[in-house]
Tab-separated table of C-alpha atoms and ligand atoms in Angstrom:
chain	number	residue	atom	x	y	z
Q	8	MET	CA	315.178	89.865	95.703
Q	9	LYS	CA	316.842	86.669	94.441
Q	10	LEU	CA	315.274	83.559	95.982
Q	11	GLU	CA	317.074	80.374	97.070
Q	12	THR	CA	316.631	77.616	94.487
Q	13	HIS	CA	317.775	74.028	94.064
Q	14	ALA	CA	317.418	73.074	97.735
Q	15	GLN	CA	319.096	69.775	98.644
Q	16	GLY	CA	317.134	69.245	101.866
Q	17	LEU	CA	315.741	71.302	104.731
Q	18	LYS	CA	316.899	70.245	108.183
Q	19	GLY	CA	316.456	71.768	111.613
Q	20	THR	CA	314.133	73.190	114.209
Q	21	ILE	CA	312.063	76.345	113.995
Q	22	THR	CA	309.919	78.184	116.510
Q	23	VAL	CA	307.361	79.874	114.281
Q	24	PRO	CA	306.231	83.431	115.149
Q	25	GLY	CA	303.168	84.098	117.271
Q	26	ASP	CA	299.683	83.537	115.905
Q	27	LYS	CA	298.487	86.651	114.071
Q	28	SER	CA	294.791	86.218	114.897
Q	29	ILE	CA	295.489	85.664	118.603
Q	30	SER	CA	298.018	88.533	118.709
Q	31	HIS	CA	295.467	91.041	117.343
Q	32	ARG	CA	292.832	89.870	119.787
Q	33	SER	CA	295.192	89.992	122.779
Q	34	ILE	CA	295.742	93.723	122.161
Q	35	MET	CA	292.042	94.389	121.622
Q	36	PHE	CA	290.870	92.490	124.709
Q	37	GLY	CA	293.675	94.060	126.750
Q	38	ALA	CA	292.530	97.515	125.639
Q	39	ILE	CA	288.818	97.001	126.456
Q	40	ALA	CA	289.370	95.118	129.735
Q	41	HIS	CA	290.003	96.745	133.107
Q	42	GLY	CA	293.501	96.392	134.519
Q	43	ARG	CA	296.807	95.108	133.216
Q	44	THR	CA	297.180	92.561	130.419
Q	45	GLU	CA	300.562	90.998	129.716
Q	46	VAL	CA	301.087	89.286	126.388
Q	47	SER	CA	304.070	87.011	125.787
Q	48	ASP	CA	305.296	85.678	122.418
Q	49	ILE	CA	303.157	88.150	120.478
Q	50	LEU	CA	303.740	88.433	116.712
Q	51	ARG	CA	305.607	91.683	116.029
Q	52	GLY	CA	304.526	91.726	112.374
Q	53	GLU	CA	303.254	94.829	110.602
Q	54	ASP	CA	299.579	93.840	110.876
Q	55	VAL	CA	299.721	93.533	114.660
Q	56	ILE	CA	301.686	96.796	114.888
Q	57	SER	CA	298.757	98.442	113.068
Q	58	THR	CA	296.457	97.191	115.844
Q	59	ILE	CA	298.815	98.388	118.606
Q	60	ASN	CA	299.141	101.843	117.016
Q	61	ALA	CA	295.382	102.186	116.588
Q	62	PHE	CA	294.730	101.605	120.302
Q	63	ARG	CA	297.622	103.880	121.292
Q	64	ALA	CA	295.969	106.567	119.146
Q	65	MET	CA	292.844	106.066	121.273
Q	66	GLY	CA	294.782	106.760	124.451
Q	67	VAL	CA	295.504	103.187	125.563
Q	68	GLU	CA	298.868	102.731	127.273
Q	69	ILE	CA	300.670	99.878	125.515
Q	70	GLU	CA	304.297	99.189	126.325
Q	71	ASP	CA	306.712	96.720	124.737
Q	72	ASP	CA	309.437	95.737	127.221
Q	73	GLY	CA	311.161	93.699	124.502
Q	74	ASP	CA	309.823	90.504	126.001
Q	75	LYS	CA	306.161	91.112	126.850
Q	76	ILE	CA	303.571	93.616	125.657
Q	77	ILE	CA	301.887	95.328	128.598
Q	78	ILE	CA	298.482	96.950	128.146
Q	79	GLU	CA	296.830	99.098	130.801
Q	80	GLY	CA	293.128	98.731	129.964
Q	81	ARG	CA	290.456	101.104	131.258
Q	82	GLY	CA	287.442	99.337	129.782
Q	83	PHE	CA	285.525	100.289	126.641
Q	84	GLU	CA	284.883	103.699	128.187
Q	85	GLY	CA	288.648	104.298	128.482
Q	86	LEU	CA	288.949	104.578	124.681
Q	87	LYS	CA	289.254	108.198	123.529
Q	88	ALA	CA	288.397	109.734	120.155
Q	89	PRO	CA	291.470	109.450	117.900
Q	90	GLN	CA	292.783	112.856	116.764
Q	91	THR	CA	293.665	111.655	113.245
Q	92	PRO	CA	292.400	108.860	110.944
Q	93	LEU	CA	293.556	105.401	112.075
Q	94	ASP	CA	296.023	103.655	109.737
Q	95	MET	CA	295.081	99.981	109.330
Q	96	GLY	CA	297.995	99.302	106.947
Q	97	ASN	CA	297.370	95.983	105.168
Q	98	SER	CA	295.291	94.496	107.975
Q	99	GLY	CA	291.742	93.361	107.234
Q	100	THR	CA	291.569	91.783	110.695
Q	101	THR	CA	292.346	95.089	112.438
Q	102	THR	CA	289.826	96.972	110.293
Q	103	ARG	CA	286.942	94.561	110.723
Q	104	LEU	CA	287.403	93.759	114.402
Q	105	ILE	CA	288.033	97.349	115.482
Q	106	SER	CA	284.841	98.394	113.650
Q	107	GLY	CA	282.871	96.295	116.145
Q	108	ILE	CA	284.573	98.086	119.038
Q	109	LEU	CA	284.188	101.590	117.528
Q	110	ALA	CA	280.496	100.969	116.719
Q	111	GLY	CA	279.719	101.269	120.439
Q	112	ARG	CA	281.953	104.243	121.302
Q	113	PRO	CA	280.432	107.734	121.453
Q	114	PHE	CA	282.822	109.372	118.990
Q	115	ASP	CA	283.657	109.613	115.294
Q	116	SER	CA	286.604	107.825	113.748
Q	117	GLU	CA	288.000	107.095	110.311
Q	118	LEU	CA	289.848	103.954	109.196
Q	119	PHE	CA	292.112	103.825	106.138
Q	120	GLY	CA	294.744	101.454	104.775
Q	121	ASP	CA	297.084	100.571	101.922
Q	122	ASP	CA	296.092	99.900	98.287
Q	123	SER	CA	295.208	96.272	98.975
Q	124	LEU	CA	293.056	97.088	102.029
Q	125	SER	CA	291.316	99.846	100.081
Q	126	LYS	CA	289.916	97.158	97.768
Q	127	ARG	CA	288.532	94.904	100.523
Q	128	PRO	CA	284.787	94.916	101.227
Q	129	MET	CA	283.785	96.192	104.654
Q	130	ASP	CA	280.025	95.942	103.988
Q	131	ARG	CA	280.110	92.524	105.658
Q	132	VAL	CA	280.721	94.269	109.010
Q	133	ALA	CA	279.200	97.675	108.220
Q	134	GLN	CA	275.793	96.279	107.359
Q	135	PRO	CA	275.089	94.349	110.617
Q	136	LEU	CA	276.737	97.090	112.716
Q	137	ARG	CA	274.355	99.607	111.112
Q	138	GLN	CA	271.483	97.324	112.131
Q	139	MET	CA	272.783	97.646	115.689
Q	140	GLY	CA	272.609	101.441	115.432
Q	141	ALA	CA	276.105	102.587	114.405
Q	142	LYS	CA	276.574	105.005	111.503
Q	143	ILE	CA	279.178	103.682	109.081
Q	144	LYS	CA	280.109	105.008	105.671
Q	145	GLY	CA	282.593	103.499	103.245
Q	146	GLN	CA	283.308	103.912	99.541
Q	147	THR	CA	280.952	102.384	96.942
Q	148	ALA	CA	278.145	99.952	97.784
Q	149	ARG	CA	280.711	97.516	99.229
Q	150	ASP	CA	281.894	99.994	101.889
Q	151	LEU	CA	285.541	99.888	100.858
Q	152	PRO	CA	287.958	101.804	103.138
Q	153	PRO	CA	288.348	104.630	104.065
Q	154	LEU	CA	285.519	103.961	106.476
Q	155	LYS	CA	283.886	106.619	108.664
Q	156	ILE	CA	282.341	105.326	111.863
Q	157	SER	CA	280.073	107.264	114.237
Q	158	GLY	CA	279.513	105.014	117.213
Q	159	THR	CA	276.707	105.101	119.738
Q	160	GLN	CA	276.420	104.081	123.365
Q	161	GLN	CA	272.873	102.961	122.569
Q	162	LEU	CA	273.827	99.953	120.422
Q	163	LYS	CA	270.941	97.498	120.052
Q	164	GLU	CA	271.344	93.734	120.312
Q	165	ILE	CA	271.323	91.758	117.060
Q	166	ASP	CA	270.025	88.382	115.893
Q	167	TYR	CA	272.150	87.765	112.826
Q	168	LYS	CA	272.883	84.865	110.521
Q	169	LEU	CA	276.247	85.413	108.865
Q	170	PRO	CA	275.987	85.259	105.046
Q	171	VAL	CA	279.717	84.399	104.837
Q	172	ALA	CA	281.935	82.086	106.895
Q	173	SER	CA	284.060	84.785	108.507
Q	174	ALA	CA	285.720	84.916	111.913
Q	175	GLN	CA	286.365	88.619	111.367
Q	176	VAL	CA	282.674	89.433	110.992
Q	177	LYS	CA	281.719	87.146	113.881
Q	178	SER	CA	284.344	88.804	116.088
Q	179	ALA	CA	283.269	92.347	115.172
Q	180	LEU	CA	279.699	91.467	116.159
Q	181	ILE	CA	280.837	89.921	119.440
Q	182	PHE	CA	282.750	93.133	120.300
Q	183	ALA	CA	279.678	95.206	119.449
Q	184	ALA	CA	277.311	92.870	121.351
Q	185	LEU	CA	279.418	93.271	124.525
Q	186	GLN	CA	278.593	97.000	124.445
Q	187	THR	CA	274.798	96.652	124.208
Q	188	ASP	CA	272.516	97.065	127.199
Q	189	LYS	CA	273.040	94.767	130.210
Q	190	LYS	CA	269.689	93.017	129.804
Q	191	SER	CA	270.074	92.304	126.093
Q	192	VAL	CA	271.446	89.170	124.454
Q	193	SER	CA	272.696	89.032	120.858
Q	194	ARG	CA	272.578	85.895	118.760
Q	195	ILE	CA	275.174	85.370	116.040
Q	196	VAL	CA	274.742	82.321	113.801
Q	197	GLU	CA	277.754	81.170	111.790
Q	198	LYS	CA	277.507	79.938	108.216
Q	199	GLU	CA	280.327	77.508	108.906
Q	200	LYS	CA	282.392	77.202	112.071
Q	201	THR	CA	285.390	79.513	111.852
Q	202	ARG	CA	288.363	80.199	114.131
Q	203	ASN	CA	287.117	80.677	117.678
Q	204	HIS	CA	289.890	82.750	119.244
Q	205	THR	CA	287.549	85.642	120.095
Q	206	GLU	CA	285.173	83.318	121.948
Q	207	ASP	CA	288.072	81.619	123.808
Q	208	MET	CA	289.629	84.924	124.769
Q	209	LEU	CA	286.356	86.475	125.900
Q	210	LEU	CA	285.994	83.626	128.396
Q	211	GLN	CA	289.644	83.961	129.437
Q	212	PHE	CA	289.091	87.682	130.178
Q	213	GLY	CA	286.199	86.816	132.500
Q	214	GLY	CA	283.396	87.411	129.972
Q	215	GLU	CA	280.373	85.317	129.214
Q	216	LEU	CA	278.959	83.684	126.109
Q	217	ALA	CA	277.092	80.504	125.243
Q	218	ILE	CA	277.879	78.392	122.185
Q	219	SER	CA	275.655	75.707	120.792
Q	220	GLY	CA	276.602	74.386	117.383
Q	221	LYS	CA	276.825	77.394	115.069
Q	222	ASN	CA	274.860	79.657	117.479
Q	223	ILE	CA	276.672	82.101	119.724
Q	224	LEU	CA	274.768	84.025	122.412
Q	225	VAL	CA	276.464	87.127	123.803
Q	226	PRO	CA	275.001	89.076	126.745
Q	227	GLY	CA	275.460	92.863	126.702
Q	228	GLY	CA	276.963	95.174	129.330
Q	229	GLN	CA	279.977	92.977	130.069
Q	230	GLU	CA	283.057	94.076	131.989
Q	231	LEU	CA	286.313	92.254	131.362
Q	232	ARG	CA	289.452	91.864	133.489
Q	233	GLY	CA	293.042	92.053	132.199
Q	234	GLN	CA	294.884	88.731	131.898
Q	235	LYS	CA	298.198	87.084	131.111
Q	236	VAL	CA	298.121	85.783	127.541
Q	237	SER	CA	300.699	83.480	126.003
Q	238	VAL	CA	300.441	83.445	122.198
Q	239	PRO	CA	301.159	80.080	120.531
Q	240	GLY	CA	302.970	79.920	117.161
Q	241	ASP	CA	300.900	80.533	114.050
Q	242	ILE	CA	299.945	77.342	112.183
Q	243	SER	CA	299.362	79.586	109.138
Q	244	SER	CA	303.086	80.476	109.247
Q	245	ALA	CA	304.125	76.906	110.141
Q	246	ALA	CA	302.209	75.812	107.005
Q	247	PHE	CA	305.018	77.100	104.753
Q	248	TRP	CA	307.575	74.839	106.468
Q	249	LEU	CA	305.148	71.911	106.602
Q	250	VAL	CA	304.804	72.093	102.826
Q	251	ALA	CA	308.509	72.777	102.261
Q	252	GLY	CA	309.383	69.764	104.436
Q	253	LEU	CA	307.001	67.531	102.465
Q	254	ILE	CA	308.112	68.535	98.951
Q	255	VAL	CA	311.842	69.330	99.198
Q	256	PRO	CA	313.758	66.018	98.963
Q	257	ASN	CA	315.712	64.852	102.053
Q	258	SER	CA	313.979	67.138	104.519
Q	259	GLU	CA	313.119	66.788	108.185
Q	260	ILE	CA	311.916	69.839	110.114
Q	261	GLU	CA	310.683	70.221	113.663
Q	262	LEU	CA	308.277	73.115	114.273
Q	263	ARG	CA	307.979	74.054	117.948
Q	264	ASN	CA	304.993	75.462	119.877
Q	265	VAL	CA	302.567	75.528	116.935
Q	266	GLY	CA	298.943	76.446	117.757
Q	267	ILE	CA	296.694	73.455	117.031
Q	268	ASN	CA	293.273	74.845	117.947
Q	269	GLU	CA	291.002	72.537	115.936
Q	270	THR	CA	289.350	75.443	114.078
Q	271	ARG	CA	292.780	76.025	112.463
Q	272	THR	CA	294.177	72.556	111.738
Q	273	GLY	CA	292.577	71.869	108.339
Q	274	ILE	CA	296.041	71.719	106.778
Q	275	LEU	CA	296.966	68.755	108.981
Q	276	ASP	CA	293.834	66.942	107.761
Q	277	VAL	CA	294.805	67.686	104.146
Q	278	ILE	CA	298.360	66.434	104.677
Q	279	GLU	CA	296.920	63.220	106.111
Q	280	MET	CA	294.557	62.826	103.119
Q	281	MET	CA	297.560	63.358	100.840
Q	282	GLN	CA	299.522	60.709	102.784
Q	283	GLY	CA	302.178	63.147	103.971
Q	284	GLN	CA	304.207	62.395	107.091
Q	285	VAL	CA	303.663	64.793	109.993
Q	286	VAL	CA	304.018	63.690	113.603
Q	287	VAL	CA	302.418	65.676	116.443
Q	288	LEU	CA	304.640	65.707	119.557
Q	289	SER	CA	304.460	67.138	123.081
Q	290	GLU	CA	300.914	68.438	122.856
Q	291	ASP	CA	300.037	71.136	125.433
Q	292	LYS	CA	296.279	70.812	125.933
Q	293	VAL	CA	295.930	74.079	127.920
Q	294	ASN	CA	297.775	76.275	125.422
Q	295	LYS	CA	296.415	74.278	122.446
Q	296	SER	CA	299.904	73.896	120.987
Q	297	ALA	CA	302.309	71.132	119.970
Q	298	SER	CA	305.545	70.411	118.139
Q	299	LEU	CA	305.147	69.107	114.602
Q	300	VAL	CA	307.780	67.039	112.796
Q	301	VAL	CA	307.524	66.829	109.014
Q	302	ARG	CA	309.460	64.622	106.586
Q	303	THR	CA	309.692	64.469	102.787
Q	304	SER	CA	306.795	62.343	101.538
Q	305	GLN	CA	305.237	60.760	98.468
Q	306	LEU	CA	301.913	62.576	98.157
Q	307	VAL	CA	298.594	61.895	96.436
Q	308	GLY	CA	295.983	64.471	95.357
Q	309	CYS	CA	292.686	64.963	97.201
Q	310	GLU	CA	289.526	67.077	97.306
Q	311	ILE	CA	289.372	70.069	99.657
Q	312	SER	CA	285.904	71.553	100.147
Q	313	GLY	CA	282.983	72.319	102.475
Q	314	GLN	CA	283.513	72.713	106.220
Q	315	LEU	CA	287.237	72.143	105.801
Q	316	ILE	CA	287.687	75.441	103.925
Q	317	PRO	CA	287.398	77.888	106.885
Q	318	ARG	CA	289.815	75.650	108.845
Q	319	LEU	CA	292.583	76.252	106.280
Q	320	ILE	CA	291.502	79.358	104.367
Q	321	ASP	CA	294.846	81.167	104.711
Q	322	GLU	CA	296.816	78.019	103.847
Q	323	LEU	CA	295.245	77.496	100.403
Q	324	PRO	CA	298.030	79.278	98.444
Q	325	ILE	CA	300.701	76.999	99.941
Q	326	ILE	CA	298.384	73.956	99.674
Q	327	ALA	CA	298.051	74.708	95.945
Q	328	LEU	CA	301.850	74.460	95.689
Q	329	LEU	CA	301.769	71.195	97.665
Q	330	ALA	CA	299.234	69.793	95.190
Q	331	THR	CA	301.565	70.512	92.242
Q	332	GLN	CA	303.904	67.879	93.718
Q	333	ALA	CA	301.294	65.202	94.551
Q	334	ALA	CA	300.340	62.314	92.254
Q	335	GLY	CA	296.995	62.839	90.520
Q	336	GLU	CA	294.536	65.678	90.781
Q	337	THR	CA	293.657	67.990	93.673
Q	338	ILE	CA	290.373	69.879	93.599
Q	339	ILE	CA	289.799	72.915	95.804
Q	340	LYS	CA	286.207	74.211	95.882
Q	341	ASP	CA	283.836	76.294	98.076
Q	342	ALA	CA	286.710	78.752	98.530
Q	343	GLU	CA	285.308	81.840	96.731
Q	344	GLU	CA	286.354	83.874	99.814
Q	345	LEU	CA	289.934	83.528	98.521
Q	346	ARG	CA	289.110	86.143	95.908
Q	347	LEU	CA	288.583	88.741	98.686
Q	348	LYS	CA	291.845	88.304	100.618
Q	349	GLU	CA	294.930	90.581	100.484
Q	350	THR	CA	294.859	89.795	96.738
Q	351	ASP	CA	292.496	87.661	94.651
Q	352	ARG	CA	294.380	84.561	95.721
Q	353	ILE	CA	292.726	82.258	93.168
Q	354	ALA	CA	293.954	84.484	90.329
Q	355	VAL	CA	297.392	85.286	91.757
Q	356	VAL	CA	298.249	81.717	92.845
Q	357	THR	CA	297.234	80.252	89.481
Q	358	ASP	CA	299.129	82.955	87.539
Q	359	ILE	CA	302.354	82.351	89.480
Q	360	LEU	CA	302.215	78.553	89.472
Q	361	GLN	CA	301.244	78.463	85.771
Q	362	ALA	CA	304.180	80.763	84.981
Q	363	MET	CA	306.402	78.229	86.791
Q	364	GLY	CA	305.043	75.381	84.644
Q	365	ALA	CA	302.384	73.877	86.922
Q	366	GLU	CA	299.115	72.554	85.525
Q	367	ILE	CA	296.571	74.519	87.486
Q	368	THR	CA	293.172	75.820	86.409
Q	369	PRO	CA	291.260	78.513	88.291
Q	370	THR	CA	287.540	78.039	88.916
Q	371	SER	CA	285.012	80.506	90.328
Q	372	ASP	CA	285.436	79.063	93.838
Q	373	GLY	CA	288.793	77.306	93.805
Q	374	MET	CA	291.426	75.588	91.676
Q	375	ILE	CA	292.043	72.266	89.974
Q	376	ILE	CA	295.664	71.155	90.132
Q	377	ARG	CA	297.252	68.267	88.270
Q	378	GLY	CA	300.294	67.149	90.192
Q	379	LYS	CA	303.856	65.918	89.712
Q	380	THR	CA	304.840	68.897	87.596
Q	381	PRO	CA	308.432	70.183	87.643
Q	382	LEU	CA	308.693	73.897	88.453
Q	383	HIS	CA	310.771	76.395	86.479
Q	384	ALA	CA	312.341	79.715	87.339
Q	385	THR	CA	310.520	82.936	86.579
Q	386	LYS	CA	310.131	86.460	87.942
Q	387	VAL	CA	307.165	86.840	90.319
Q	388	ASN	CA	305.594	89.679	92.285
Q	389	THR	CA	303.897	89.341	95.681
Q	390	GLN	CA	301.472	92.136	94.675
Q	391	GLY	CA	301.758	93.157	98.315
Q	392	ASP	CA	300.402	89.832	99.630
Q	393	HIS	CA	302.588	88.228	102.319
Q	394	ARG	CA	301.287	84.681	101.822
Q	395	ILE	CA	301.821	84.869	98.050
Q	396	GLY	CA	305.428	85.917	98.703
Q	397	MET	CA	306.099	83.006	101.060
Q	398	MET	CA	304.422	80.523	98.698
Q	399	ALA	CA	306.663	81.721	95.854
Q	400	ALA	CA	309.782	81.486	98.053
Q	401	ILE	CA	308.968	77.856	98.950
Q	402	ALA	CA	308.174	77.036	95.290
Q	403	ALA	CA	311.585	78.456	94.324
Q	404	LEU	CA	313.303	75.820	96.477
Q	405	LEU	CA	312.257	73.207	93.875
Q	406	VAL	CA	313.553	75.199	90.904
Q	407	ASN	CA	316.912	74.211	89.405
Q	408	ASP	CA	317.069	75.731	85.938
Q	409	ASP	CA	317.717	79.425	86.543
Q	410	GLU	CA	317.452	82.409	88.897
Q	411	MET	CA	314.125	83.038	90.584
Q	412	ILE	CA	313.307	86.667	91.419
Q	413	LEU	CA	310.653	87.882	93.872
Q	414	GLU	CA	309.481	91.484	93.597
Q	415	ARG	CA	307.866	93.360	96.510
Q	416	SER	CA	309.168	90.725	98.930
Q	417	GLU	CA	308.869	93.182	101.851
Q	418	ALA	CA	305.161	92.253	102.042
Q	419	ILE	CA	306.213	89.126	103.953
Q	420	LYS	CA	306.846	91.294	107.047
Q	421	THR	CA	303.068	91.554	107.460
Q	422	SER	CA	302.921	88.193	109.215
Q	423	TYR	CA	306.433	86.688	109.290
Q	424	PRO	CA	309.337	89.182	109.609
Q	425	GLU	CA	311.888	86.370	110.256
Q	426	PHE	CA	310.808	84.206	107.317
Q	427	PHE	CA	314.056	84.376	105.318
Q	428	THR	CA	316.255	84.028	108.428
Q	429	ASP	CA	314.347	80.858	109.328
Q	430	MET	CA	314.744	79.580	105.761
Q	431	GLU	CA	318.516	80.175	105.918
Q	432	SER	CA	318.743	78.152	109.136
Q	433	LEU	CA	317.006	75.184	107.464
Q	434	LEU	CA	319.242	75.312	104.378
Q	435	LYS	CA	322.536	75.212	106.319
M	27	S3P	C1	291.029	86.048	110.468
M	27	S3P	C2	289.975	85.477	109.800
M	27	S3P	C3	290.048	85.058	108.387
M	27	S3P	C4	291.492	84.931	107.914
M	27	S3P	C5	292.317	86.118	108.318
M	27	S3P	C6	292.355	86.239	109.840
M	27	S3P	C7	290.858	86.447	111.882
M	27	S3P	O1	289.402	86.030	107.591
M	27	S3P	O2	291.529	84.765	106.519
M	27	S3P	O3	293.647	85.990	107.853
M	27	S3P	O4	291.851	86.694	112.578
M	27	S3P	O5	289.691	86.526	112.315
M	27	S3P	P1	287.813	86.010	107.313
M	27	S3P	O6	287.111	86.338	108.564
M	27	S3P	O7	287.609	87.062	106.244
M	27	S3P	O8	287.521	84.627	106.807
């Protein structure tokens, strides 16, 4: 598709789509709880649809009344053996989290996905789940999908220190730990604190866990109760408009109902370090959401590393673009996990921004970006990665020399089906 270029200013208000991480978890908790769960403002993106379809294939009644999603849960034991392999599409979150649920079910299942998912390592969940007693077999030593899982009702508790900072692995182990014996307690120790939506939602559904620093204790044999869940907007989707608002001249954008759980707000800390103007309004402490107002700003480079990385991991492609417009140098390090996302995001981001004229150097665990570079038109390809597509579409807004073409733009539907409609509304 042809992208909008030469933007004169972005103005208006946007309600960003529901948080992808919370949307996945709302379906999963609804399916394993007893009773009815009603989810409002869920993200109807392709990744979440993969999760919904997987649980439907295991006999869970899930209805979309156009407004809410209604799930009739019958507990873990209500899940039935799927008749065909489960299609995970592009969704690493579905694959990894569902593995923790399937590990404790007394049936065989197979998980497969698209080309991108078929290159993503599942050994990070397979290995600890095997320790708990599940049989899991993937392709190569890294357990790439397709993944065959033979679960067991005799899962053993685990005491496990995560070798990577990953909310997906942590969540898979929490789901498995819930299915161990009533008297057992699993201990999961995080490498760095990562998004805590699984922990929050477990408590909301009437479950139990204890958190102390990076240690999470999860008792086995838990029974959960269906709930009403209201999904806040995804800060990882809002991030594209935050950056667009900062770098496109004459812009002022209000983003409504954005989730601001502190395990996710690393981008706001970076914007502050870069001296960008974002105001947080009407904070809702219960729902952990707020409105954010962003204005065009003069930015300075900064260093992004350490504990900050898991709090903005999905925002690094768009933050790299932001850094191309800041004065001085921005250094991103400790982000080697970026190489294992929907694409190798260090390689793909640097290739695209270099092709547009930016001064950006890849490193083994990040990027070094020298700012204040004008961007030029070129033809780019999402390579099937939604966040790469949205980053390129925002970069195009700064281009004014020629046509900018985006190939495989349909990937954006993974997490933000209304992305281009929202962009149109800001350009009017
Ligand atoms: C997610 C965790 C992160 C993130 C992904 C969603 C989640 O992945 O990048 O988009 O919902 O738990 P990792 O667990 O691999 O860091």
